[in-house]
Coordinates of N, CA and C in Angstrom, one line a residue:
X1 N -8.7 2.1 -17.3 CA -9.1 1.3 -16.1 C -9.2 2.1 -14.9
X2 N -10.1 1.9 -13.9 CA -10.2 3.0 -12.4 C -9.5 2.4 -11.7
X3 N -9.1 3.5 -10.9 CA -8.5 3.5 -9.9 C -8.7 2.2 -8.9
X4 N -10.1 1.8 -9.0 CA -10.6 0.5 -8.0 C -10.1 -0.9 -8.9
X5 N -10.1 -0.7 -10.1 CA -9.5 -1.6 -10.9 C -8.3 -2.5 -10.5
X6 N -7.8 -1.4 -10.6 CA -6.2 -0.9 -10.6 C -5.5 -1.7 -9.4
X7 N -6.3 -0.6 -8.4 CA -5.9 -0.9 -7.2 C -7.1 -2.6 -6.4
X8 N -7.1 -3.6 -6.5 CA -8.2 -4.1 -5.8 C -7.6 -4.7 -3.8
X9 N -8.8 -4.6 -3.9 CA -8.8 -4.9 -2.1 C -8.9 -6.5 -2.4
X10 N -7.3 -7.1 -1.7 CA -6.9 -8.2 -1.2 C -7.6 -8.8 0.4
X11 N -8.1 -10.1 -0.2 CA -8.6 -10.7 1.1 C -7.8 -12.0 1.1
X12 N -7.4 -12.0 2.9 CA -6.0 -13.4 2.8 C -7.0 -13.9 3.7
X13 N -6.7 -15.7 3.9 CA -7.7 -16.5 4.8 C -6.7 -16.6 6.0
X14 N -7.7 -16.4 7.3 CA -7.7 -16.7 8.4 C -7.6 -18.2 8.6
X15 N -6.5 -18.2 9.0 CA -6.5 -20.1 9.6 C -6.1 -20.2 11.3
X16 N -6.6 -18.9 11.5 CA -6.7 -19.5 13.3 C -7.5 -20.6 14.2
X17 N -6.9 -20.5 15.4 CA -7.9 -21.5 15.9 C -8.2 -20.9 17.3
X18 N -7.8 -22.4 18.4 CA -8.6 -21.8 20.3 C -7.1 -21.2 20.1
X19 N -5.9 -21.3 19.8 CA -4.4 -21.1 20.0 C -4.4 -19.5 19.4
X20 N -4.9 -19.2 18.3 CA -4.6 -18.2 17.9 C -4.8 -17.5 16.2
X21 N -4.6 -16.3 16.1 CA -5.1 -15.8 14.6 C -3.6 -16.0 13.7
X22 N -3.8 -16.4 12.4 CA -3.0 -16.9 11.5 C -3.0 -16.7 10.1
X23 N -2.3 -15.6 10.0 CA -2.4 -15.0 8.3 C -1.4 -15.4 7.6
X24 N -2.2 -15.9 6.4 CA -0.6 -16.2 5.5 C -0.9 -15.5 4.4
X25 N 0.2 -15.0 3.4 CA 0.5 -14.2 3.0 C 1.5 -14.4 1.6
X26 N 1.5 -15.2 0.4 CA 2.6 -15.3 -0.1 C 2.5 -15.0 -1.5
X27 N 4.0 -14.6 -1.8 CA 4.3 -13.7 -3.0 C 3.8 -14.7 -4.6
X28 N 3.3 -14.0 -5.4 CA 3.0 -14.7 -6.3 C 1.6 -15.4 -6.1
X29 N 0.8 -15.8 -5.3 CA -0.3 -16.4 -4.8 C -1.3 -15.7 -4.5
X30 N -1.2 -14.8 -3.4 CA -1.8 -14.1 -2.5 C -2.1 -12.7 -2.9
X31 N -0.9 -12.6 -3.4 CA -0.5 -10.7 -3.6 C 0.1 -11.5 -5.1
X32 N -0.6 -10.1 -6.0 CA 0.7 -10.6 -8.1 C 1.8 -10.1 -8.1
X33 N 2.9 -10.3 -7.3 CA 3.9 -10.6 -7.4 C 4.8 -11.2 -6.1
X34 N 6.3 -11.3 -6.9 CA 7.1 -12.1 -6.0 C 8.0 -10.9 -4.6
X35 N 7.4 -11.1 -3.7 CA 8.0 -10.4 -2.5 C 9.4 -10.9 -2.6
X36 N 9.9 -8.9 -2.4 CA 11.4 -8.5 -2.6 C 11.8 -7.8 -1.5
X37 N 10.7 -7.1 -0.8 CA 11.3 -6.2 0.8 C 9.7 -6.3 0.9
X38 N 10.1 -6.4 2.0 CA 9.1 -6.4 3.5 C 9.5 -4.9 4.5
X39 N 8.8 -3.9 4.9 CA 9.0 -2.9 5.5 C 7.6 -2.9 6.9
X40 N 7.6 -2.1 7.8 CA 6.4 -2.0 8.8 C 6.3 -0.6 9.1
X41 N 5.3 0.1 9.2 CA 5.8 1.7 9.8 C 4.6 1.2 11.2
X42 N 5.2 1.8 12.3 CA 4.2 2.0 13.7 C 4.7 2.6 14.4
X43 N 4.2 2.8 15.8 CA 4.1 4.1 16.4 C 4.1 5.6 15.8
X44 N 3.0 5.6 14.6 CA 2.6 7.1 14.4 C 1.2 7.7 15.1
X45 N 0.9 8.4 15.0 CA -0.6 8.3 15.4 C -1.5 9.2 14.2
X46 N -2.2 9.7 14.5 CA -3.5 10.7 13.6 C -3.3 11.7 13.0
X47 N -2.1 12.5 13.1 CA -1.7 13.7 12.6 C -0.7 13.2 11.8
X48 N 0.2 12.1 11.6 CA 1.2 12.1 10.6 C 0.8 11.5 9.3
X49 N 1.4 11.9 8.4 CA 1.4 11.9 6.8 C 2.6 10.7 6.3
X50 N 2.4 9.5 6.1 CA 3.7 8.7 5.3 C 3.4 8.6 3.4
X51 N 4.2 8.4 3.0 CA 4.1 7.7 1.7 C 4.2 9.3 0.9
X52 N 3.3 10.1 0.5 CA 3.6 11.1 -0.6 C 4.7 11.2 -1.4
X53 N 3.9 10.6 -1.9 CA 5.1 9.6 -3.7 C 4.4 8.9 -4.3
X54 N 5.1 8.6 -5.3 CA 4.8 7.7 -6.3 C 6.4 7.0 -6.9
X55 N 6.1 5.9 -7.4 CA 7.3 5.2 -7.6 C 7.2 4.3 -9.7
X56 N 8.4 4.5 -9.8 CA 8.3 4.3 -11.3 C 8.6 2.9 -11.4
X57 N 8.6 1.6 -10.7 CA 8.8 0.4 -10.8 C 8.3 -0.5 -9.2
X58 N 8.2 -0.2 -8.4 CA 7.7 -0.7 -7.3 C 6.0 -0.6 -7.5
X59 N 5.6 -2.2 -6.6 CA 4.5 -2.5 -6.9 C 4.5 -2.6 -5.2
X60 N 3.2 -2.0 -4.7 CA 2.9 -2.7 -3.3 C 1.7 -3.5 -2.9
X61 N 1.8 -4.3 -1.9 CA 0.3 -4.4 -1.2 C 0.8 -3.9 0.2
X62 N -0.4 -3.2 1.2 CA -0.5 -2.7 1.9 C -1.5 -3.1 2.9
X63 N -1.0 -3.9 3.9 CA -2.0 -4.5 5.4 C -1.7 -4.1 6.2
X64 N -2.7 -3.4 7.3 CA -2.6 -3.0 8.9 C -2.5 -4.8 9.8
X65 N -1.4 -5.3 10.0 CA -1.6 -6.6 10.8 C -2.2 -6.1 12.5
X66 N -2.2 -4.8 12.6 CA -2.5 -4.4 13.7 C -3.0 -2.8 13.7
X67 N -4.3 -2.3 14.6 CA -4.5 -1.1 14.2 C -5.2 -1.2 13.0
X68 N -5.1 0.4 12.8 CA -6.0 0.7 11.6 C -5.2 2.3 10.9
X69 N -5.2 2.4 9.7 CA -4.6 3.3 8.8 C -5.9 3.8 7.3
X70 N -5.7 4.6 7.0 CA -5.9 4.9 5.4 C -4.6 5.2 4.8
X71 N -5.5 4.9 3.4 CA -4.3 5.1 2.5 C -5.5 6.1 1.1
X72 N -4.6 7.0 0.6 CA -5.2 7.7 -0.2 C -4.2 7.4 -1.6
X73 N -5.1 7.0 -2.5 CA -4.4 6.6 -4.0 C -4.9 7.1 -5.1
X74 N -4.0 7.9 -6.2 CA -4.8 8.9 -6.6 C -3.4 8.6 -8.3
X75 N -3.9 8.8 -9.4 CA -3.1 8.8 -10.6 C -3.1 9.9 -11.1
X76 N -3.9 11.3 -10.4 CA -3.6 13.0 -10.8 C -5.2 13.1 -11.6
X77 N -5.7 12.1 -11.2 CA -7.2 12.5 -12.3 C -8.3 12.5 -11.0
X78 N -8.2 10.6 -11.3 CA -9.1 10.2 -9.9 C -8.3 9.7 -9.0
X79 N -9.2 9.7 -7.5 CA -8.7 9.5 -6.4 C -9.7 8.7 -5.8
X80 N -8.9 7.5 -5.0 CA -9.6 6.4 -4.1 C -9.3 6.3 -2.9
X81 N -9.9 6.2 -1.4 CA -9.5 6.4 -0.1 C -9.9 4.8 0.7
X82 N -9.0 4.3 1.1 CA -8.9 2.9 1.6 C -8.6 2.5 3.0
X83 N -9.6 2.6 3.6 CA -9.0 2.0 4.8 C -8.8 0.4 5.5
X84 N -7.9 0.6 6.3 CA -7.5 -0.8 6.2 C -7.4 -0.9 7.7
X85 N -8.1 -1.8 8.1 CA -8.3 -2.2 9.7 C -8.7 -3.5 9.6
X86 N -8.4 -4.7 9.0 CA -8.6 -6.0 9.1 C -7.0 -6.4 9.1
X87 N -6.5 -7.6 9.7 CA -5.1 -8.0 9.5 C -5.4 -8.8 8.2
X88 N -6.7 -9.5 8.1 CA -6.5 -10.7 6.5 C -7.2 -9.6 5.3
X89 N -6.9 -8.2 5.2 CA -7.3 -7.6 4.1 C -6.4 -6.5 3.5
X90 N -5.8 -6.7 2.3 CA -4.6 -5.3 2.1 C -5.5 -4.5 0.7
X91 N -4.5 -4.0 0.1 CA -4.4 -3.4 -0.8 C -3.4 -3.6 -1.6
X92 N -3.2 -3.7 -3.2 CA -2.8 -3.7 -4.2 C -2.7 -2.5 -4.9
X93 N -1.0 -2.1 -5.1 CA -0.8 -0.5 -5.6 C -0.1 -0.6 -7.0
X94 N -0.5 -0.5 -7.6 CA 0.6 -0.7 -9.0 C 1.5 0.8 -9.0
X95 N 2.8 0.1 -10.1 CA 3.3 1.5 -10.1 C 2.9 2.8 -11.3
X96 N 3.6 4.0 -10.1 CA 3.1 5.5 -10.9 C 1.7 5.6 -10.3
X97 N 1.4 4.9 -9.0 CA 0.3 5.6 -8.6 C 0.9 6.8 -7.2
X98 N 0.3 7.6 -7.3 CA 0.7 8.3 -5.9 C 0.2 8.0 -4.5
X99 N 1.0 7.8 -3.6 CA 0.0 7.6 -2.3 C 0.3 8.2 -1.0
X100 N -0.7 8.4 -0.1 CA -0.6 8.6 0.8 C -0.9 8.1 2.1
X101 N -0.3 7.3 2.9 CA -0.4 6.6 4.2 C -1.3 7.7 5.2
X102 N -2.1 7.6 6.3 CA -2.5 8.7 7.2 C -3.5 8.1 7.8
X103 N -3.8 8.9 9.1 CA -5.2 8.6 10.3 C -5.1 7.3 10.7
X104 N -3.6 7.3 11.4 CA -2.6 5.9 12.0 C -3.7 6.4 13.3
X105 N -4.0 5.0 13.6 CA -4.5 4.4 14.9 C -3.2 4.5 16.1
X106 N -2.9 4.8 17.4 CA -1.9 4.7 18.2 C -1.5 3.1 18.2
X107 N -2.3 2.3 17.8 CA -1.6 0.8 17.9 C -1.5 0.1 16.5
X108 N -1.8 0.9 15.5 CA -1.3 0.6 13.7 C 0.1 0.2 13.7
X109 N -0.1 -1.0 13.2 CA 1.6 -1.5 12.2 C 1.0 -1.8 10.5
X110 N 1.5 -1.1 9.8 CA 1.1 -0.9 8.7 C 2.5 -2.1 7.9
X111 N 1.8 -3.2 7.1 CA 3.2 -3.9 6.6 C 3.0 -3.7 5.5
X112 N 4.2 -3.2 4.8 CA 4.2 -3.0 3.4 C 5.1 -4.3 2.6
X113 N 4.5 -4.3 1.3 CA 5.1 -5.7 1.0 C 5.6 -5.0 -0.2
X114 N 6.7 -5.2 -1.0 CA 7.0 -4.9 -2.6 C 7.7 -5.6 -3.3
X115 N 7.6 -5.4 -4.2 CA 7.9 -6.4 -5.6 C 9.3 -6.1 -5.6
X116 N 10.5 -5.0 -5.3 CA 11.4 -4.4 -5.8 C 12.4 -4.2 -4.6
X117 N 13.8 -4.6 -4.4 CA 14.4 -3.5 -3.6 C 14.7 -2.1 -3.7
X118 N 14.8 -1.5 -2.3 CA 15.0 0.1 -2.4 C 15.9 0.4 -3.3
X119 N 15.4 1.1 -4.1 CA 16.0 2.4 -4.9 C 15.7 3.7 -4.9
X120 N 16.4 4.2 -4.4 CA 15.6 5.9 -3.9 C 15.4 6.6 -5.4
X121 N 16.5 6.3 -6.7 CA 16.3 7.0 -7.6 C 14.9 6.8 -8.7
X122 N 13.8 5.6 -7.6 CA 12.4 5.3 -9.1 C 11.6 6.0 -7.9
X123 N 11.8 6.7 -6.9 CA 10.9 7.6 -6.3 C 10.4 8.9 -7.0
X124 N 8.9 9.1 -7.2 CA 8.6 11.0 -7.3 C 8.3 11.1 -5.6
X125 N 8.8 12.5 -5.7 CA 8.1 12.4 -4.2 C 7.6 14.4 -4.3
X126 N 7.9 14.7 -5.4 CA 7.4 16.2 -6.0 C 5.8 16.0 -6.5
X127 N 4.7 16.5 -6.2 CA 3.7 15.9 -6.6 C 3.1 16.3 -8.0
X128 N 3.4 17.9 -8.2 CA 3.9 18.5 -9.4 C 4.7 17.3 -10.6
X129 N 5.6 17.4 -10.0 CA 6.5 16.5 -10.9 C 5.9 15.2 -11.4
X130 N 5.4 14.5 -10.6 CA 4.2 13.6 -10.6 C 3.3 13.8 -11.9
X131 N 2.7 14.9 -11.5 CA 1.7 15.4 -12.5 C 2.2 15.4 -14.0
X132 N 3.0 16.4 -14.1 CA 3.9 16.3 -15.0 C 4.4 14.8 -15.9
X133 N 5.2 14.0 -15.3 CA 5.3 12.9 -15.7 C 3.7 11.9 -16.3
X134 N 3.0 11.8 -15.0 CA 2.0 11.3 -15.6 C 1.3 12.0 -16.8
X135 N 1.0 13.2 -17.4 CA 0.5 13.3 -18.3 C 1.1 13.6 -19.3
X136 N 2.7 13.1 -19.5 CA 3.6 12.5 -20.7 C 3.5 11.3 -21.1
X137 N 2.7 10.3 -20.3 CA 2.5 9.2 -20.1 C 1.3 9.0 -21.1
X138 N 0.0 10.1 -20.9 CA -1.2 10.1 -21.6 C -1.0 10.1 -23.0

């Protein structure tokens, strides 16, 4: 399966009005699975790097509700570059993919949604090691 497969670009409906913009968003519906942690990264700007990792049970989707970011997602073979500057449009990351957050807008809030609470020990954050693992996997 590719990488675009894998990963597909989520579209959520706008239900704004004269009052205001209105994203809804919900686990199991919206995004395939049931929201476990909610995180936001902002105030980074164009030079910083987030994410470099991959995770052995965490599932994400990934929305700029503000600003604009890329995200680079890659399984050690092929690689897909996604940018995200809509608030009603994310990304869907399954796990054991690698990724990289970057080219934060000064006014990006990146919200991360996941299937899983933090556990630092289903993190790779070695990219080597990454490699490694995934083609034990093959």
């Amino acid at each position: 399966m590719s990488l675009k497969e894998q990963c597909p670009i989520l579209h959520f409906g706008d239900l704004g009005d004269e009052r205001g913009k209105l994203v809804v968003i919900e686990g199991g519906q919206a995004i395939p699975f049931e929201i476990k942690r909610v995180f936001y990264i902002y105030d980074s700007d164009d030079t910083v790097v987030r994410g470099q990792h991959a995770n052995r049970e965490s599932e994400f989707v990934l929305v700029n509700v503000a600003g604009e970011s890329k995200v680079r997602i890659t399984d050690g073979t092929e690689e897909m570059v996604v940018k995200l500057d809509k608030p009603m449009m994310g990304v869907y990351i399954p796990k054991m993919l690698w990724k990289d957050m970057y080219d934060f807008s000064r006014d990006s809030v990146l919200l991360v949604l996941a299937n899983t609470h933090y556990d630092g020990s289903e993190y790779i954050r070695d990219y080597e090691e990454y490699l490694k693992e995934m083609k034990g996997r093959k």
